[in-house]
Amino acid sequence: MREIRFRLDLPLMSKARPRFGKGRSYLPAAYRDWKNQARDQLKAIWSEQELDTLQQFEIEVEAHGPGRCDADNLIGSLLDAGLPDKKTTWAGAWKDDRVTVIPYLSFRWIRDKEQFWDVLVRVLI
């Protein structure tokens, strides 16, 4: 088992619900921007660690910041940021966020004036 620890210097962001207008669905701009920043940080970490797209792994997340979000929406935004992205052609940090890919997930919120994410990934080799 390989362990990778990293910190994402990003504010806490809840997973957004799609909005509908003019006959199509879209995500709010603030969420899209946050997700792009998170994806860029994950890409850099995956490149530095020489990681391929994970097929199965465990993850422990500590979200530091104010208590304005639901836990499931916080973890959802982080997991979404690591998915493959067709627009950028990035293969993703993980292939999917189903339980067959992530059989163990731990989440903890810590009240903090600073906002960031501490993450531990255990790659099941």
PDB file of C-alpha atoms in Angstrom:
ATOM      1  CA  MET A   1       0.000   0.000   0.000  1.00  0.00           C
ATOM      2  CA  ARG A   2       1.354   3.422  -0.956  1.00  0.00           C
ATOM      3  CA  GLU A   3       0.377   6.531   1.026  1.00  0.00           C
ATOM      4  CA  ILE A   4       0.294  10.024  -0.435  1.00  0.00           C
ATOM      5  CA  ARG A   5      -0.327  13.050   1.807  1.00  0.00           C
ATOM      6  CA  PHE A   6      -1.050  16.461   0.406  1.00  0.00           C
ATOM      7  CA  ARG A   7      -2.685  19.771   1.159  1.00  0.00           C
ATOM      8  CA  LEU A   8      -4.973  21.665  -1.166  1.00  0.00           C
ATOM      9  CA  ASP A   9      -4.847  25.376  -0.465  1.00  0.00           C
ATOM     10  CA  LEU A  10      -8.420  26.081  -1.445  1.00  0.00           C
ATOM     11  CA  PRO A  11     -11.463  27.379   0.411  1.00  0.00           C
ATOM     12  CA  LEU A  12     -14.140  24.925   1.440  1.00  0.00           C
ATOM     13  CA  MET A  13     -16.687  24.543  -1.348  1.00  0.00           C
ATOM     14  CA  SER A  14     -19.893  22.548  -1.390  1.00  0.00           C
ATOM     15  CA  LYS A  15     -20.725  20.462  -4.428  1.00  0.00           C
ATOM     16  CA  ALA A  16     -23.074  22.531  -6.553  1.00  0.00           C
ATOM     17  CA  ARG A  17     -26.404  21.403  -7.895  1.00  0.00           C
ATOM     18  CA  PRO A  18     -26.896  21.950 -11.612  1.00  0.00           C
ATOM     19  CA  ARG A  19     -28.919  25.006 -12.599  1.00  0.00           C
ATOM     20  CA  PHE A  20     -31.209  25.127 -15.613  1.00  0.00           C
ATOM     21  CA  GLY A  21     -31.723  27.933 -18.093  1.00  0.00           C
ATOM     22  CA  LYS A  22     -32.245  28.435 -21.805  1.00  0.00           C
ATOM     23  CA  GLY A  23     -32.917  24.745 -22.281  1.00  0.00           C
ATOM     24  CA  ARG A  24     -29.642  23.475 -20.793  1.00  0.00           C
ATOM     25  CA  SER A  25     -28.069  22.702 -17.462  1.00  0.00           C
ATOM     26  CA  TYR A  26     -24.958  24.347 -16.062  1.00  0.00           C
ATOM     27  CA  LEU A  27     -22.997  24.650 -12.824  1.00  0.00           C
ATOM     28  CA  PRO A  28     -22.557  28.010 -11.063  1.00  0.00           C
ATOM     29  CA  ALA A  29     -19.429  29.898 -12.152  1.00  0.00           C
ATOM     30  CA  ALA A  30     -17.929  30.014  -8.633  1.00  0.00           C
ATOM     31  CA  TYR A  31     -18.128  26.216  -8.376  1.00  0.00           C
ATOM     32  CA  ARG A  32     -16.659  25.701 -11.872  1.00  0.00           C
ATOM     33  CA  ASP A  33     -13.753  28.023 -11.003  1.00  0.00           C
ATOM     34  CA  TRP A  34     -13.111  26.242  -7.689  1.00  0.00           C
ATOM     35  CA  LYS A  35     -13.248  22.833  -9.372  1.00  0.00           C
ATOM     36  CA  ASN A  36     -10.755  23.964 -12.034  1.00  0.00           C
ATOM     37  CA  GLN A  37      -8.341  25.200  -9.345  1.00  0.00           C
ATOM     38  CA  ALA A  38      -8.710  21.956  -7.382  1.00  0.00           C
ATOM     39  CA  ARG A  39      -8.149  19.913 -10.552  1.00  0.00           C
ATOM     40  CA  ASP A  40      -5.011  21.918 -11.365  1.00  0.00           C
ATOM     41  CA  GLN A  41      -3.588  21.275  -7.885  1.00  0.00           C
ATOM     42  CA  LEU A  42      -4.437  17.565  -8.113  1.00  0.00           C
ATOM     43  CA  LYS A  43      -2.823  17.336 -11.572  1.00  0.00           C
ATOM     44  CA  ALA A  44       0.385  18.864 -10.203  1.00  0.00           C
ATOM     45  CA  ILE A  45       0.442  16.466  -7.243  1.00  0.00           C
ATOM     46  CA  TRP A  46      -0.237  13.433  -9.471  1.00  0.00           C
ATOM     47  CA  SER A  47       2.531  14.501 -11.839  1.00  0.00           C
ATOM     48  CA  GLU A  48       5.000  15.133  -8.997  1.00  0.00           C
ATOM     49  CA  GLN A  49       4.179  11.762  -7.398  1.00  0.00           C
ATOM     50  CA  GLU A  50       4.238  10.016 -10.812  1.00  0.00           C
ATOM     51  CA  LEU A  51       0.761   8.588 -10.241  1.00  0.00           C
ATOM     52  CA  ASP A  52      -1.576   7.163 -12.844  1.00  0.00           C
ATOM     53  CA  THR A  53      -5.341   7.391 -12.562  1.00  0.00           C
ATOM     54  CA  LEU A  54      -6.220   5.412  -9.426  1.00  0.00           C
ATOM     55  CA  GLN A  55      -8.325   2.306  -9.951  1.00  0.00           C
ATOM     56  CA  GLN A  56      -8.901   1.619  -6.255  1.00  0.00           C
ATOM     57  CA  PHE A  57      -7.898   3.612  -3.192  1.00  0.00           C
ATOM     58  CA  GLU A  58      -8.848   4.795   0.270  1.00  0.00           C
ATOM     59  CA  ILE A  59      -9.060   8.462   1.218  1.00  0.00           C
ATOM     60  CA  GLU A  60      -9.054  10.431   4.466  1.00  0.00           C
ATOM     61  CA  VAL A  61      -9.953  14.122   4.249  1.00  0.00           C
ATOM     62  CA  GLU A  62      -9.747  16.899   6.834  1.00  0.00           C
ATOM     63  CA  ALA A  63     -11.477  20.088   5.694  1.00  0.00           C
ATOM     64  CA  HIS A  64     -10.355  23.156   7.630  1.00  0.00           C
ATOM     65  CA  GLY A  65     -12.556  26.235   7.630  1.00  0.00           C
ATOM     66  CA  PRO A  66     -15.897  27.691   8.670  1.00  0.00           C
ATOM     67  CA  GLY A  67     -18.881  25.455   9.401  1.00  0.00           C
ATOM     68  CA  ARG A  68     -21.236  26.563   6.650  1.00  0.00           C
ATOM     69  CA  CYS A  69     -21.386  23.410   4.507  1.00  0.00           C
ATOM     70  CA  ASP A  70     -22.816  19.907   4.650  1.00  0.00           C
ATOM     71  CA  ALA A  71     -20.210  17.159   4.963  1.00  0.00           C
ATOM     72  CA  ASP A  72     -21.522  15.152   2.000  1.00  0.00           C
ATOM     73  CA  ASN A  73     -21.388  18.195  -0.277  1.00  0.00           C
ATOM     74  CA  LEU A  74     -17.842  19.067   0.815  1.00  0.00           C
ATOM     75  CA  ILE A  75     -16.475  15.593   0.103  1.00  0.00           C
ATOM     76  CA  GLY A  76     -18.494  15.503  -3.123  1.00  0.00           C
ATOM     77  CA  SER A  77     -16.810  18.618  -4.477  1.00  0.00           C
ATOM     78  CA  LEU A  78     -13.350  17.206  -3.785  1.00  0.00           C
ATOM     79  CA  LEU A  79     -14.172  13.844  -5.355  1.00  0.00           C
ATOM     80  CA  ASP A  80     -15.647  15.564  -8.429  1.00  0.00           C
ATOM     81  CA  ALA A  81     -12.471  17.595  -8.911  1.00  0.00           C
ATOM     82  CA  GLY A  82     -10.421  14.392  -9.207  1.00  0.00           C
ATOM     83  CA  LEU A  83     -12.590  12.775 -11.889  1.00  0.00           C
ATOM     84  CA  PRO A  84     -11.489  12.509 -15.532  1.00  0.00           C
ATOM     85  CA  ASP A  85     -12.201  15.691 -17.481  1.00  0.00           C
ATOM     86  CA  LYS A  86     -13.198  15.536 -21.157  1.00  0.00           C
ATOM     87  CA  LYS A  87     -12.638  19.249 -21.783  1.00  0.00           C
ATOM     88  CA  THR A  88      -9.005  19.194 -20.655  1.00  0.00           C
ATOM     89  CA  THR A  89      -8.479  15.515 -21.630  1.00  0.00           C
ATOM     90  CA  TRP A  90      -7.049  14.849 -18.166  1.00  0.00           C
ATOM     91  CA  ALA A  91      -7.385  11.161 -17.262  1.00  0.00           C
ATOM     92  CA  GLY A  92      -8.204  12.125 -13.673  1.00  0.00           C
ATOM     93  CA  ALA A  93      -6.721  11.415 -10.264  1.00  0.00           C
ATOM     94  CA  TRP A  94      -9.248   8.569  -9.870  1.00  0.00           C
ATOM     95  CA  LYS A  95     -11.303   6.796 -12.486  1.00  0.00           C
ATOM     96  CA  ASP A  96     -14.608   7.162 -10.639  1.00  0.00           C
ATOM     97  CA  ASP A  97     -16.042   7.954  -7.223  1.00  0.00           C
ATOM     98  CA  ARG A  98     -18.078   4.752  -6.834  1.00  0.00           C
ATOM     99  CA  VAL A  99     -17.649   2.526  -3.791  1.00  0.00           C
ATOM    100  CA  THR A 100     -15.905  -0.111  -5.906  1.00  0.00           C
ATOM    101  CA  VAL A 101     -13.125   2.440  -6.521  1.00  0.00           C
ATOM    102  CA  ILE A 102     -13.219   4.071  -3.058  1.00  0.00           C
ATOM    103  CA  PRO A 103     -14.198   1.338  -0.576  1.00  0.00           C
ATOM    104  CA  TYR A 104     -13.110   3.448   2.425  1.00  0.00           C
ATOM    105  CA  LEU A 105     -13.608   7.172   2.916  1.00  0.00           C
ATOM    106  CA  SER A 106     -13.093   9.216   6.068  1.00  0.00           C
ATOM    107  CA  PHE A 107     -14.102  12.847   6.418  1.00  0.00           C
ATOM    108  CA  ARG A 108     -13.494  15.286   9.239  1.00  0.00           C
ATOM    109  CA  TRP A 109     -14.284  18.975   9.452  1.00  0.00           C
ATOM    110  CA  ILE A 110     -12.113  21.191  11.658  1.00  0.00           C
ATOM    111  CA  ARG A 111     -13.160  24.738  12.535  1.00  0.00           C
ATOM    112  CA  ASP A 112     -10.359  27.022  11.424  1.00  0.00           C
ATOM    113  CA  LYS A 113      -9.914  30.655  10.371  1.00  0.00           C
ATOM    114  CA  GLU A 114      -7.738  29.407   7.525  1.00  0.00           C
ATOM    115  CA  GLN A 115      -9.326  27.288   4.774  1.00  0.00           C
ATOM    116  CA  PHE A 116      -7.556  24.259   3.290  1.00  0.00           C
ATOM    117  CA  TRP A 117      -7.864  20.508   2.760  1.00  0.00           C
ATOM    118  CA  ASP A 118      -5.508  17.908   4.276  1.00  0.00           C
ATOM    119  CA  VAL A 119      -5.755  14.659   2.335  1.00  0.00           C
ATOM    120  CA  LEU A 120      -4.295  11.183   2.750  1.00  0.00           C
ATOM    121  CA  VAL A 121      -4.694   8.747  -0.125  1.00  0.00           C
ATOM    122  CA  ARG A 122      -3.851   5.078   0.306  1.00  0.00           C
ATOM    123  CA  VAL A 123      -3.321   3.410  -3.040  1.00  0.00           C
ATOM    124  CA  LEU A 124      -4.344  -0.214  -2.949  1.00  0.00           C
ATOM    125  CA  ILE A 125      -1.627  -1.937  -4.965  1.00  0.00           C
TER     126      ILE A 125
END
